[in-house]
mmCIF file of C-alpha atoms and ligand atoms in Angstrom:
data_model
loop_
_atom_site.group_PDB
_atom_site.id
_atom_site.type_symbol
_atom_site.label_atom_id
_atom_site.label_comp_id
_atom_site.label_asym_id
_atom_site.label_seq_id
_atom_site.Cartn_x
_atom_site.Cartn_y
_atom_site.Cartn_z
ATOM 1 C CA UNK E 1 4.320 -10.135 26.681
ATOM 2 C CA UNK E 2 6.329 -13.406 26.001
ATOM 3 C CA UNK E 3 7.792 -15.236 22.991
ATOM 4 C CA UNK E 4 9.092 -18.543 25.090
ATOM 5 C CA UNK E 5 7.522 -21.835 24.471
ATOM 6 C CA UNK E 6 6.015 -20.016 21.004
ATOM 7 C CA UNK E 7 6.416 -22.183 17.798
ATOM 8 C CA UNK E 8 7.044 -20.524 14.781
ATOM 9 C CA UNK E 9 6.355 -21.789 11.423
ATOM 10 C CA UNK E 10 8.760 -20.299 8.664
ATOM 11 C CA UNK E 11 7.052 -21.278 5.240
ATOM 12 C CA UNK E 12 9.593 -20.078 2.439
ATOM 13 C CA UNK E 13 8.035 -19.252 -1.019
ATOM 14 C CA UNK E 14 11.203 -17.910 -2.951
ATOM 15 C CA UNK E 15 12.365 -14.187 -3.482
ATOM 16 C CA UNK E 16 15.453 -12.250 -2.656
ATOM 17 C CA UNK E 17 15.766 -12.686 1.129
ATOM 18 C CA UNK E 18 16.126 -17.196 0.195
ATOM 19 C CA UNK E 19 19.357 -15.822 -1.902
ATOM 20 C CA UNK E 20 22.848 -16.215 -0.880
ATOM 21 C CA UNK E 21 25.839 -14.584 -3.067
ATOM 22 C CA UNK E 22 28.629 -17.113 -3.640
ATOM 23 C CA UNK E 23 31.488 -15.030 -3.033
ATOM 24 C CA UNK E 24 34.018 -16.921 -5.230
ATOM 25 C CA UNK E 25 31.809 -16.514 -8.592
ATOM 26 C CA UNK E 26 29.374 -13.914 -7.661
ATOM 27 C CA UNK E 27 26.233 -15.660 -8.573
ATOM 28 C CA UNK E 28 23.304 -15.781 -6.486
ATOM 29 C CA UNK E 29 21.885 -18.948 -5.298
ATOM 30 C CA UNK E 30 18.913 -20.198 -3.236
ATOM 31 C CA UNK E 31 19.359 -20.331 0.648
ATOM 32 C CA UNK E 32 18.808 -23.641 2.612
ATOM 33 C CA UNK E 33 16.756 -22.574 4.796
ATOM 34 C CA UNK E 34 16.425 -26.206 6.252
ATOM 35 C CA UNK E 35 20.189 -25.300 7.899
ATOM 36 C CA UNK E 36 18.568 -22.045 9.042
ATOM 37 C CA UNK E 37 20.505 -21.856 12.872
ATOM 38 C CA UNK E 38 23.814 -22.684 11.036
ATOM 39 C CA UNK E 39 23.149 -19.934 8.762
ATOM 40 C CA UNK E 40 21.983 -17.432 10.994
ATOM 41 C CA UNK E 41 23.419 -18.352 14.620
ATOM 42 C CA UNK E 42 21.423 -15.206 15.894
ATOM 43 C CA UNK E 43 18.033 -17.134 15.955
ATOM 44 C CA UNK E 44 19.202 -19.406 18.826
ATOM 45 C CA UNK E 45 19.312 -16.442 21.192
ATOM 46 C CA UNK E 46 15.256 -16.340 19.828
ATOM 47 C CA UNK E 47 13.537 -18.202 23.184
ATOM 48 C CA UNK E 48 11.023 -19.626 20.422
ATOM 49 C CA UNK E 49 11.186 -22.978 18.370
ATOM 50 C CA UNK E 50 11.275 -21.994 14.400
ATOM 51 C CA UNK E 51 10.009 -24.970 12.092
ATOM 52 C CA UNK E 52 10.222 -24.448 8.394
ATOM 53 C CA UNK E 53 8.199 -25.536 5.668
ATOM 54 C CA UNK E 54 10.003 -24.586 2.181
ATOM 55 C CA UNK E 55 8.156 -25.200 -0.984
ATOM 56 C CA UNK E 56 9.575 -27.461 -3.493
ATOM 57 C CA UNK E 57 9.909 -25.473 -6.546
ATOM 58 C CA UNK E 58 10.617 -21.355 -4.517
ATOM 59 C CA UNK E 59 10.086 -18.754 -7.168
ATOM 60 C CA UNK E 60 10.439 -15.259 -7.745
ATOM 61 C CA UNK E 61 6.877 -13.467 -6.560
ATOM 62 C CA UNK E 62 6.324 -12.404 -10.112
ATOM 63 C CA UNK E 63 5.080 -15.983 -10.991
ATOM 64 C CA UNK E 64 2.703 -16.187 -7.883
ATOM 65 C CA UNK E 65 -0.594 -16.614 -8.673
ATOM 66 C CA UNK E 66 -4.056 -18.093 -6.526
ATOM 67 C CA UNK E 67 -3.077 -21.682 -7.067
ATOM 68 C CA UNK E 68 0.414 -20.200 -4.779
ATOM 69 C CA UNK E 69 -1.906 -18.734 -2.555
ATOM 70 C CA UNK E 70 -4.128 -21.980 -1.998
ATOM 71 C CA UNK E 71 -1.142 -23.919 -1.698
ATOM 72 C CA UNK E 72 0.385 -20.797 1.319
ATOM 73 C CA UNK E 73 -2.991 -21.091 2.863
ATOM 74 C CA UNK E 74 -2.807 -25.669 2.700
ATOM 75 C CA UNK E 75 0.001 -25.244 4.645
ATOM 76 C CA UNK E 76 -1.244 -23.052 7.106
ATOM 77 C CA UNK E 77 -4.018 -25.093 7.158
ATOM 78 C CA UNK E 78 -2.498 -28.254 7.879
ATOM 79 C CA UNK E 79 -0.227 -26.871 10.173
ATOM 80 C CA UNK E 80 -2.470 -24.573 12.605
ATOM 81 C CA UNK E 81 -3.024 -25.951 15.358
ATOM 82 C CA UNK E 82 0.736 -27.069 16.218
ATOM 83 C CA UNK E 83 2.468 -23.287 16.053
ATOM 84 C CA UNK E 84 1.780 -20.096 17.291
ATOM 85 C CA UNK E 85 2.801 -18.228 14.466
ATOM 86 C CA UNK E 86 3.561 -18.398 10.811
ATOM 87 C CA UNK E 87 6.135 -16.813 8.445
ATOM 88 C CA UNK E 88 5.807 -16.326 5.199
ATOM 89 C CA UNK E 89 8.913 -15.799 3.488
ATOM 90 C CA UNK E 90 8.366 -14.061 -0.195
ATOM 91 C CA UNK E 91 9.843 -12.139 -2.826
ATOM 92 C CA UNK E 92 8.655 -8.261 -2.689
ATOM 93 C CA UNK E 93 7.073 -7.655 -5.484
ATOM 94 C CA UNK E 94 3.597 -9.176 -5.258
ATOM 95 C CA UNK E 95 3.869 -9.477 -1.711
ATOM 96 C CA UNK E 96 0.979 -6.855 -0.962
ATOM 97 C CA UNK E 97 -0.868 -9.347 -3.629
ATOM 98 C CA UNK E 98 -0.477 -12.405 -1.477
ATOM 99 C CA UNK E 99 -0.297 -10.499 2.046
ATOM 100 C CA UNK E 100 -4.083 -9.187 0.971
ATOM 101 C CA UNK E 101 -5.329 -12.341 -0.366
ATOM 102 C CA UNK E 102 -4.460 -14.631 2.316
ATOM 103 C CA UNK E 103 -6.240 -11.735 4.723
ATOM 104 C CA UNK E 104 -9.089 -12.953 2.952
ATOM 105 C CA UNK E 105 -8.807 -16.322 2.485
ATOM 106 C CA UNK E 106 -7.548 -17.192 6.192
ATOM 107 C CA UNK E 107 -11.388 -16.637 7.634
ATOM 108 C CA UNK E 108 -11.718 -17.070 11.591
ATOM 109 C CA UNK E 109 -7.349 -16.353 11.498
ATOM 110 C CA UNK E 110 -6.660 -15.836 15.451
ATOM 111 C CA UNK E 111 -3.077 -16.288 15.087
ATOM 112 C CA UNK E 112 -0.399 -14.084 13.409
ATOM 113 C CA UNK E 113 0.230 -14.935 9.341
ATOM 114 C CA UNK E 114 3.657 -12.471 8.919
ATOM 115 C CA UNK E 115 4.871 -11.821 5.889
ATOM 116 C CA UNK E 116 8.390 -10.508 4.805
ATOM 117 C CA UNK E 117 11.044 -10.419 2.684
ATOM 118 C CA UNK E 118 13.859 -8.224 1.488
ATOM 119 C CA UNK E 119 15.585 -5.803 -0.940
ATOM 120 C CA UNK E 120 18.995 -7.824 -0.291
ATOM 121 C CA UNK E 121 19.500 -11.410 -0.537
ATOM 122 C CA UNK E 122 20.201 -13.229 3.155
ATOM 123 C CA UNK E 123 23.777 -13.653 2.587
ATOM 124 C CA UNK E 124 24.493 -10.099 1.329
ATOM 125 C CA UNK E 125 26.966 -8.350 3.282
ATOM 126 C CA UNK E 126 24.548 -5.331 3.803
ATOM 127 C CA UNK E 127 21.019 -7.215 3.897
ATOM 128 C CA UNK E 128 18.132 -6.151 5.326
ATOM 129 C CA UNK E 129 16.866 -9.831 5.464
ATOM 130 C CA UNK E 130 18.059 -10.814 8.967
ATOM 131 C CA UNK E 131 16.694 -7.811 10.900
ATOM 132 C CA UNK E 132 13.275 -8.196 8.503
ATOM 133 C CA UNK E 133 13.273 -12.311 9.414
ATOM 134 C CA UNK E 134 14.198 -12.202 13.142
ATOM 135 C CA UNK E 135 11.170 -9.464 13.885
ATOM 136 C CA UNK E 136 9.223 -10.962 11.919
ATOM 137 C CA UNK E 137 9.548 -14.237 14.098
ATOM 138 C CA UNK E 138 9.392 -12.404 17.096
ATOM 139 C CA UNK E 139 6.103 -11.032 16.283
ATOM 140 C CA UNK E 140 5.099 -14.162 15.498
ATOM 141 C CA UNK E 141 5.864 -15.947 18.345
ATOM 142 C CA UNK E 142 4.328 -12.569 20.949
ATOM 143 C CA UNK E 143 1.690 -13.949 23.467
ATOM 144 C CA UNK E 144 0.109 -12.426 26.193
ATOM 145 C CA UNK E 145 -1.804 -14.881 28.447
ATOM 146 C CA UNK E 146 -1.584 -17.274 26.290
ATOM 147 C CA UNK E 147 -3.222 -15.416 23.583
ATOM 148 C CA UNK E 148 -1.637 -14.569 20.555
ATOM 149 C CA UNK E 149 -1.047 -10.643 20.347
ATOM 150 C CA UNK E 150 -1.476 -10.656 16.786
ATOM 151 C CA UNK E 151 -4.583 -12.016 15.705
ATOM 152 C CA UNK E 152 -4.157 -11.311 11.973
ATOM 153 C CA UNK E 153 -1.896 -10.790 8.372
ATOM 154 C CA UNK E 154 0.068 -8.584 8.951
ATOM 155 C CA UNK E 155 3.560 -7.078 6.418
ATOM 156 C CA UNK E 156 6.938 -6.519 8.319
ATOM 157 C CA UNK E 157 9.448 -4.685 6.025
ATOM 158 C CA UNK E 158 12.213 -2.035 7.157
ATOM 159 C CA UNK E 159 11.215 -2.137 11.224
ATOM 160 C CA UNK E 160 7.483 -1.705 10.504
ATOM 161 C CA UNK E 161 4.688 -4.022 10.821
ATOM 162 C CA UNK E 162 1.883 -3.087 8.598
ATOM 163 C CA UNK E 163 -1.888 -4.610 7.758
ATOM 164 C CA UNK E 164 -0.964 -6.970 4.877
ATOM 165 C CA UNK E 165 -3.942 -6.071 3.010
ATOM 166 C CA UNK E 166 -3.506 -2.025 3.527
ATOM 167 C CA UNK E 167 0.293 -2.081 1.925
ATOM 168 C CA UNK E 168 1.573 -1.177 -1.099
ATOM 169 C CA UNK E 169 4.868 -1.740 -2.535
ATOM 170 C CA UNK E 170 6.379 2.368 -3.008
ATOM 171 C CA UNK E 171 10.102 1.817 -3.966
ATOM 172 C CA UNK E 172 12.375 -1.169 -5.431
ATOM 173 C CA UNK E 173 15.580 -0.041 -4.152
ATOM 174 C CA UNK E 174 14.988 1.844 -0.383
ATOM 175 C CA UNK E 175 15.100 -0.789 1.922
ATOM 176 C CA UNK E 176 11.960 1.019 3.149
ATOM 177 C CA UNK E 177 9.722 -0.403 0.121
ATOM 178 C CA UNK E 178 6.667 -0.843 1.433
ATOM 179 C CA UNK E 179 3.565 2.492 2.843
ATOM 180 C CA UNK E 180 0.088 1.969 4.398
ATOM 181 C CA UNK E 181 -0.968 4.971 2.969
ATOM 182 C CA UNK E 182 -4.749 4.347 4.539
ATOM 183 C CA UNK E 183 -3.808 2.576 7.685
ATOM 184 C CA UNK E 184 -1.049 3.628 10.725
ATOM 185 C CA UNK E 185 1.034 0.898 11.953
ATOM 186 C CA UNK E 186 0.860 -2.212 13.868
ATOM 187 C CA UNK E 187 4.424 -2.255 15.280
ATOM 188 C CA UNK E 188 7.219 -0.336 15.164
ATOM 189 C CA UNK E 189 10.662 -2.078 15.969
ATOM 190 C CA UNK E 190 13.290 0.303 17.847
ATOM 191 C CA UNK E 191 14.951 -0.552 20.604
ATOM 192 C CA UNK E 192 11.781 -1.919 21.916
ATOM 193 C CA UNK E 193 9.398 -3.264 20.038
ATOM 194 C CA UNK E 194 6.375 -1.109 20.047
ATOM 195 C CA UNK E 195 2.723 -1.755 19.942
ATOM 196 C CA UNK E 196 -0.286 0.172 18.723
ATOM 197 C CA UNK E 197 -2.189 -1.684 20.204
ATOM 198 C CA UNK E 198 -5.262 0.389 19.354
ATOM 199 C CA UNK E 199 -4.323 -0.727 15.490
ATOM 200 C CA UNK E 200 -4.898 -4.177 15.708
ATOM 201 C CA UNK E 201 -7.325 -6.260 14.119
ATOM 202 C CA UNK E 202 -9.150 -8.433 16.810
ATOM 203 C CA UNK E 203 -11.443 -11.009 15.362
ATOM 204 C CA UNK E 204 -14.322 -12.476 16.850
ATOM 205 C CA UNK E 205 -13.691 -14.777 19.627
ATOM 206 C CA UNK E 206 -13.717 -18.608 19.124
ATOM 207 C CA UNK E 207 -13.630 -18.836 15.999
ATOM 208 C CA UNK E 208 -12.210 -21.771 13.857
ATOM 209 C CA UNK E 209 -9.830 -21.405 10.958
ATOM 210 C CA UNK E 210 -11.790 -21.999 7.487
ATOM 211 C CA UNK E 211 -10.046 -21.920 4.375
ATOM 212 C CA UNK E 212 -11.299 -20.284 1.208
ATOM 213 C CA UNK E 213 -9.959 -21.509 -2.201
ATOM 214 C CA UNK E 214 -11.766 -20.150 -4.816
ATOM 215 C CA UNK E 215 -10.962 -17.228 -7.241
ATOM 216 C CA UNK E 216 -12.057 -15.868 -10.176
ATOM 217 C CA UNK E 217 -9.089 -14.825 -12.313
ATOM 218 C CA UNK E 218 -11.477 -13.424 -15.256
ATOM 219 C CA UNK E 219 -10.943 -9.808 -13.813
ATOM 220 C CA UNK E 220 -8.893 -6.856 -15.182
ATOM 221 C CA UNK E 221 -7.204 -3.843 -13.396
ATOM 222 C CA UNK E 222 -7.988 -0.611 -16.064
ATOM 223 C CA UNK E 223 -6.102 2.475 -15.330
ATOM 224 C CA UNK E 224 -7.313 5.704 -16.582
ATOM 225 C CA UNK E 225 -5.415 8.281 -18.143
ATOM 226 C CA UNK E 226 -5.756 11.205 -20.050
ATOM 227 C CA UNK E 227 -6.162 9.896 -23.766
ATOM 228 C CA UNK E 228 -7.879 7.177 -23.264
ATOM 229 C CA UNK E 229 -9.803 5.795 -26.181
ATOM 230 C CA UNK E 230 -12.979 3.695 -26.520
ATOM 231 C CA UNK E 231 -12.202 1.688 -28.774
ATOM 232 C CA UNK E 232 -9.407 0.482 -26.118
ATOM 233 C CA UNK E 233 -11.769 0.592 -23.472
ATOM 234 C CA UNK E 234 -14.844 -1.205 -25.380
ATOM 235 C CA UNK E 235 -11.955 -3.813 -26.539
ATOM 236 C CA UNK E 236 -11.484 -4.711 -22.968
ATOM 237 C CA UNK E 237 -14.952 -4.587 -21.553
ATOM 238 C CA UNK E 238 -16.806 -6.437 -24.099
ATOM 239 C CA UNK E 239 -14.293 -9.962 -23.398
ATOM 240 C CA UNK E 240 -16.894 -12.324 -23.359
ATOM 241 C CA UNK E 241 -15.390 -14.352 -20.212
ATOM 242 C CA UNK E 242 -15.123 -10.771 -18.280
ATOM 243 C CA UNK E 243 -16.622 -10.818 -14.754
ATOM 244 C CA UNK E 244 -15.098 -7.845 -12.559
ATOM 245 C CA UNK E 245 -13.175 -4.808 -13.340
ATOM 246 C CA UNK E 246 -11.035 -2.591 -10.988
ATOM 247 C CA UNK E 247 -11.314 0.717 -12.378
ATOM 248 C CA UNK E 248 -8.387 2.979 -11.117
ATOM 249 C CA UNK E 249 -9.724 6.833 -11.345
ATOM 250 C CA UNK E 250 -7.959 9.664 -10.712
ATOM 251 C CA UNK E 251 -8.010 11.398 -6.918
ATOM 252 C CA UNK E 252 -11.301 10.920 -4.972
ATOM 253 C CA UNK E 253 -12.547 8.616 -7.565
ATOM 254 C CA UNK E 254 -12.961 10.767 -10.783
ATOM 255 C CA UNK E 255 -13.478 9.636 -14.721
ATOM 256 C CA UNK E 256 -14.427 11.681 -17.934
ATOM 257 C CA UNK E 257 -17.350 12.780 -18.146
ATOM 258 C CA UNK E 258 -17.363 12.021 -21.862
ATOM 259 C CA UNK E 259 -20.712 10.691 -23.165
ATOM 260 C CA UNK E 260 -19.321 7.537 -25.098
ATOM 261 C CA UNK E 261 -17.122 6.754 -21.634
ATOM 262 C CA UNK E 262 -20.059 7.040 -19.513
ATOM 263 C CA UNK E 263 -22.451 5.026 -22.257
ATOM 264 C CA UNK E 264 -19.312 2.059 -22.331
ATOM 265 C CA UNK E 265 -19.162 1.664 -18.487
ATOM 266 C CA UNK E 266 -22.705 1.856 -18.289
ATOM 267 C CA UNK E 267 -22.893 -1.045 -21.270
ATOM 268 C CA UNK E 268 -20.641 -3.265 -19.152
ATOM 269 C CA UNK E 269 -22.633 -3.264 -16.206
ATOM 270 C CA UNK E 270 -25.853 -4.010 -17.673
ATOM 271 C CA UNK E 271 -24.062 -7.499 -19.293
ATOM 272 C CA UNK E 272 -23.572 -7.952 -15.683
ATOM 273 C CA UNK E 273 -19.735 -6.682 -15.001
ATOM 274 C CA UNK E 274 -18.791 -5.499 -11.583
ATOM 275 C CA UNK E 275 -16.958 -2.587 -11.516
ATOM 276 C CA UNK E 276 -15.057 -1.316 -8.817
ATOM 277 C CA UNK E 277 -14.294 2.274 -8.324
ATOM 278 C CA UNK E 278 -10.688 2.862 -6.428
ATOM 279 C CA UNK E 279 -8.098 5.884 -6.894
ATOM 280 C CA UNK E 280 -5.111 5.699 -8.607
ATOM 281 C CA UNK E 281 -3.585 8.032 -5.616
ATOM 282 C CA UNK E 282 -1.219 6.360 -3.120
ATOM 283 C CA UNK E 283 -3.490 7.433 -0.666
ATOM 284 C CA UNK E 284 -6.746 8.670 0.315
ATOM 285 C CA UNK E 285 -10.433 7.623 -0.280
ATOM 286 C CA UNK E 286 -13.031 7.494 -3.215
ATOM 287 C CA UNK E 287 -16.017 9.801 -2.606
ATOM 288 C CA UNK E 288 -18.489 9.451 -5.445
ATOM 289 C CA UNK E 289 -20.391 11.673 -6.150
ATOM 290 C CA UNK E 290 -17.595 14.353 -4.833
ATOM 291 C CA UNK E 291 -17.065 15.990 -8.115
ATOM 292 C CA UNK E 292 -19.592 15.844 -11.093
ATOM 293 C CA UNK E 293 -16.620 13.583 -12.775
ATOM 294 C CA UNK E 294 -17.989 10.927 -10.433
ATOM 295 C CA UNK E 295 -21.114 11.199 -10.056
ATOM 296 C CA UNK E 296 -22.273 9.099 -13.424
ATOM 297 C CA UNK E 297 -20.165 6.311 -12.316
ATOM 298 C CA UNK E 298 -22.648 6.521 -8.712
ATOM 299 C CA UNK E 299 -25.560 6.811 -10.613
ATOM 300 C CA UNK E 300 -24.795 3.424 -12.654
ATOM 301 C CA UNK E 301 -24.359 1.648 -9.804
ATOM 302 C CA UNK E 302 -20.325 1.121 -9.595
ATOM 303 C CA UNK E 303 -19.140 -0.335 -6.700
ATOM 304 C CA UNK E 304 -17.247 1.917 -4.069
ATOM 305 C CA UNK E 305 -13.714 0.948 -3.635
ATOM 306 C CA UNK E 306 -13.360 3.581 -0.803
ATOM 307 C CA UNK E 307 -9.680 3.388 0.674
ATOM 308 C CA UNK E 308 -8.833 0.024 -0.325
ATOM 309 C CA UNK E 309 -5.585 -0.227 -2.107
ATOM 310 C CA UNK E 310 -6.006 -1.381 -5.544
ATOM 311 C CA UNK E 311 -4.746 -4.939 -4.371
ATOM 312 C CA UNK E 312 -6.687 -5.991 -1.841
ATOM 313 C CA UNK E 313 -9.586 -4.544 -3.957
ATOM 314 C CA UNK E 314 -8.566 -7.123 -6.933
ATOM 315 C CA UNK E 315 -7.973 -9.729 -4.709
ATOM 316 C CA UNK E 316 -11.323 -9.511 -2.847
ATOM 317 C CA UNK E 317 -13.221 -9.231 -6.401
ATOM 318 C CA UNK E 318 -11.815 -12.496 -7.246
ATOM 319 C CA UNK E 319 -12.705 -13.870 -4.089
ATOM 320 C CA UNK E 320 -16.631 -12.597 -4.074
ATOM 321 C CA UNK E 321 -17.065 -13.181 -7.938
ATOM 322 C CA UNK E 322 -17.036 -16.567 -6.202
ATOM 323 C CA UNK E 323 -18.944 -16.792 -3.429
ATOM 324 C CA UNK E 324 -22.547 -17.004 -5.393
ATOM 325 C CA UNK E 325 -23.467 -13.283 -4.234
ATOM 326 C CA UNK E 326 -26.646 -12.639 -5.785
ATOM 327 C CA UNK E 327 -26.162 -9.896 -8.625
ATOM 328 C CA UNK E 328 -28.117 -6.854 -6.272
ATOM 329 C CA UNK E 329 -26.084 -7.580 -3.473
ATOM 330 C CA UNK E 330 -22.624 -8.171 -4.585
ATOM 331 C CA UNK E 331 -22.164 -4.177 -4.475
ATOM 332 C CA UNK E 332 -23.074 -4.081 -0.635
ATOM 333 C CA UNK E 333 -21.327 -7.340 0.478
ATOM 334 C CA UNK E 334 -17.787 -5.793 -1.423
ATOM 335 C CA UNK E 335 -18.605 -2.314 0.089
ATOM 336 C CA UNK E 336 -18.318 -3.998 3.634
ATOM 337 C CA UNK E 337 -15.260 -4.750 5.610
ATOM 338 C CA UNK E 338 -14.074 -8.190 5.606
ATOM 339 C CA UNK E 339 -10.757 -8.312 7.495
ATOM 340 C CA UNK E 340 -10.126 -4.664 7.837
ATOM 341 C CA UNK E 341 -8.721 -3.765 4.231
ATOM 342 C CA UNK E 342 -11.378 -0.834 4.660
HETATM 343 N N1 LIG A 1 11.825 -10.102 -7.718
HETATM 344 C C1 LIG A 1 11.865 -10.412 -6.318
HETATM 345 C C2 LIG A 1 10.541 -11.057 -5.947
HETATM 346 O O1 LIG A 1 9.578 -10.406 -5.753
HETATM 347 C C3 LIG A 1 12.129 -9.204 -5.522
HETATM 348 C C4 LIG A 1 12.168 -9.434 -4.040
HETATM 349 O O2 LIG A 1 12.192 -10.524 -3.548
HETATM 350 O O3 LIG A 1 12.206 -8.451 -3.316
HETATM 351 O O4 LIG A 1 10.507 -12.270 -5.866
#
């Protein structure tokens, strides 16, 4: 495997890692990343050539949205055929958001997308943003034969490289903050850098990179819990401009069995909602029809989230509410794997 010759693409969306403390006042401050070698000498010993693309206005990931994502993906886009390997620099916290979305968005993607970030800003003294950055370009810029080794998005965070769309964000203060509960590991960064390669995605051959822009944000994550009433849940599901719903049940896809729950789900779906059953555990798999708790939900026809982590699974309704799925077929065409979220 090589990195020389690669070219690397750093696109920088905003977050801690683009933070830098000014020691004399103690405020923190965006990064240039435009001075990026000056800043962080190490990347010259890198035997790749690191562009960057910063956005104009970087923010903290808790303002991201689609219109972000389009704009991620533009760039990408625009700039695919003259790097190897892209970057994407963003704050933490909706990472596994974005990380899912564009695993969705990027169709035909035959070159790596990594995304990363960190728990300490770049210029702390105890920042886990250098190691996190320089991996993350190396495993950008990995060929083998001229082939990129990584042929898909993929999450590096705390010497792991995950699936972007199987990771979760577990912790805001461990420097290891991300899990891939359903899903083992792409890379793992020691003193080598170590590949499983059984793990990785490989896409079809020669295919071409198409972008897909569209999203429908009239969707709603609903988390059960004990107590639930229906007057709450009838509030939400009778929204007139309501298309999708990501229903997050308890272990392998369990709800009440009350009557009036059942009769309110089942309401929804006849106005022509798509619910989507996933767990509310960090890990495992919906099986409906397990427990008698899940069997209604079956019978009515709700959608099967399986393993997928409850972003990728709102992410990918937004996507398909879309893509002009006729109604009897949007449940099979989510229930199938798109880019290995399943
Ligand atoms: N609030 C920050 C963000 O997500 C946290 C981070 O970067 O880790 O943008």
């Amino acid at each position: 495997m090589e990195t020389n010759n690669s070219k690397v693409l750093l696109i920088y969306t905003g977050g801690t890692i683009g933070m830098i403390k000014d020691y004399e006042t103690g405020v923190l401050r965006a990064f240039e990343f435009d001075n990026l070698y000056k800043r962080i000498p190490e990347l010259s010993h890198l035997d790749c050539q690191i562009s960057v693309h910063s956005f104009e206005k970087v923010i903290d990931s808790s303002d991201m949205n689609p219109q972000h994502w389009i704009a991620i993906a533009e760039v990408i886009e625009k700039e695919y055929d003259h790097f190897d390997g892209f970057v994407v620099l963003h704050g933490s916290d909706t990472m596994s958001y974005s990380a899912s979305a564009m695993s969705f968005m990027l169709e035909g993607l035959s070159k790596p997308v990594i995304f990363t970030g960190s728990q300490l800003p770049i210029g702390d003294l105890r920042t886990d943003a250098k190691e996190n950055l320089i991996t993350s370009i190396q495993l950008a810029a990995l060929k083998e034969n001229g082939k990129s080794v990584i042929r898909e998005v993929g999450l590096y965070f705390e010497y792991k490289l995950y699936r972007g769309n199987r990771t979760t964000k577990i912790n805001a203060e461990h420097f290891q903050a991300f899990a891939s509960p359903n899903y083992p590991l792409l890379v793992e960064s020691g003193v080598h850098l170590k590949l499983m390669r059984e793990n990785l995605w490989r896409p079809q051959e020669k295919t071409s990179l198409r972008i897909w822009k569209e999203f429908e944000q009239e969707v709603v994550i609903i988390k059960m819990f004990p107590g639930i009433t229906k007057l709450t849940l009838e509030g939400i599901l009778s929204l007139p401009s309501l298309k999708g719903v990501i229903l997050e049940t308890y272990g392998s896809g369990n709800a009440p069995t009350y009557p009036w729950l059942v009769d309110v789900l089942q309401k929804a779906i006849q106005r022509g909602i798509h619910i989507v059953n996933v767990t509310q555990c960090i890990g495992g798999s919906v099986i409906m029809g397990k427990y008698e708790a899940s069997e209604a939900l079956r019978k009515m026809g709700i959608i099967d989230g399986k393993d997928l982590t409850t972003e990728s699974a709102v992410v990918k309704l937004m996507i398909l509410l879309k893509k002009r799925i006729p109604h009897n077929l949007f449940k099979i065409k989510f229930e199938e794997n798109i880019s290995g979220e399943i």
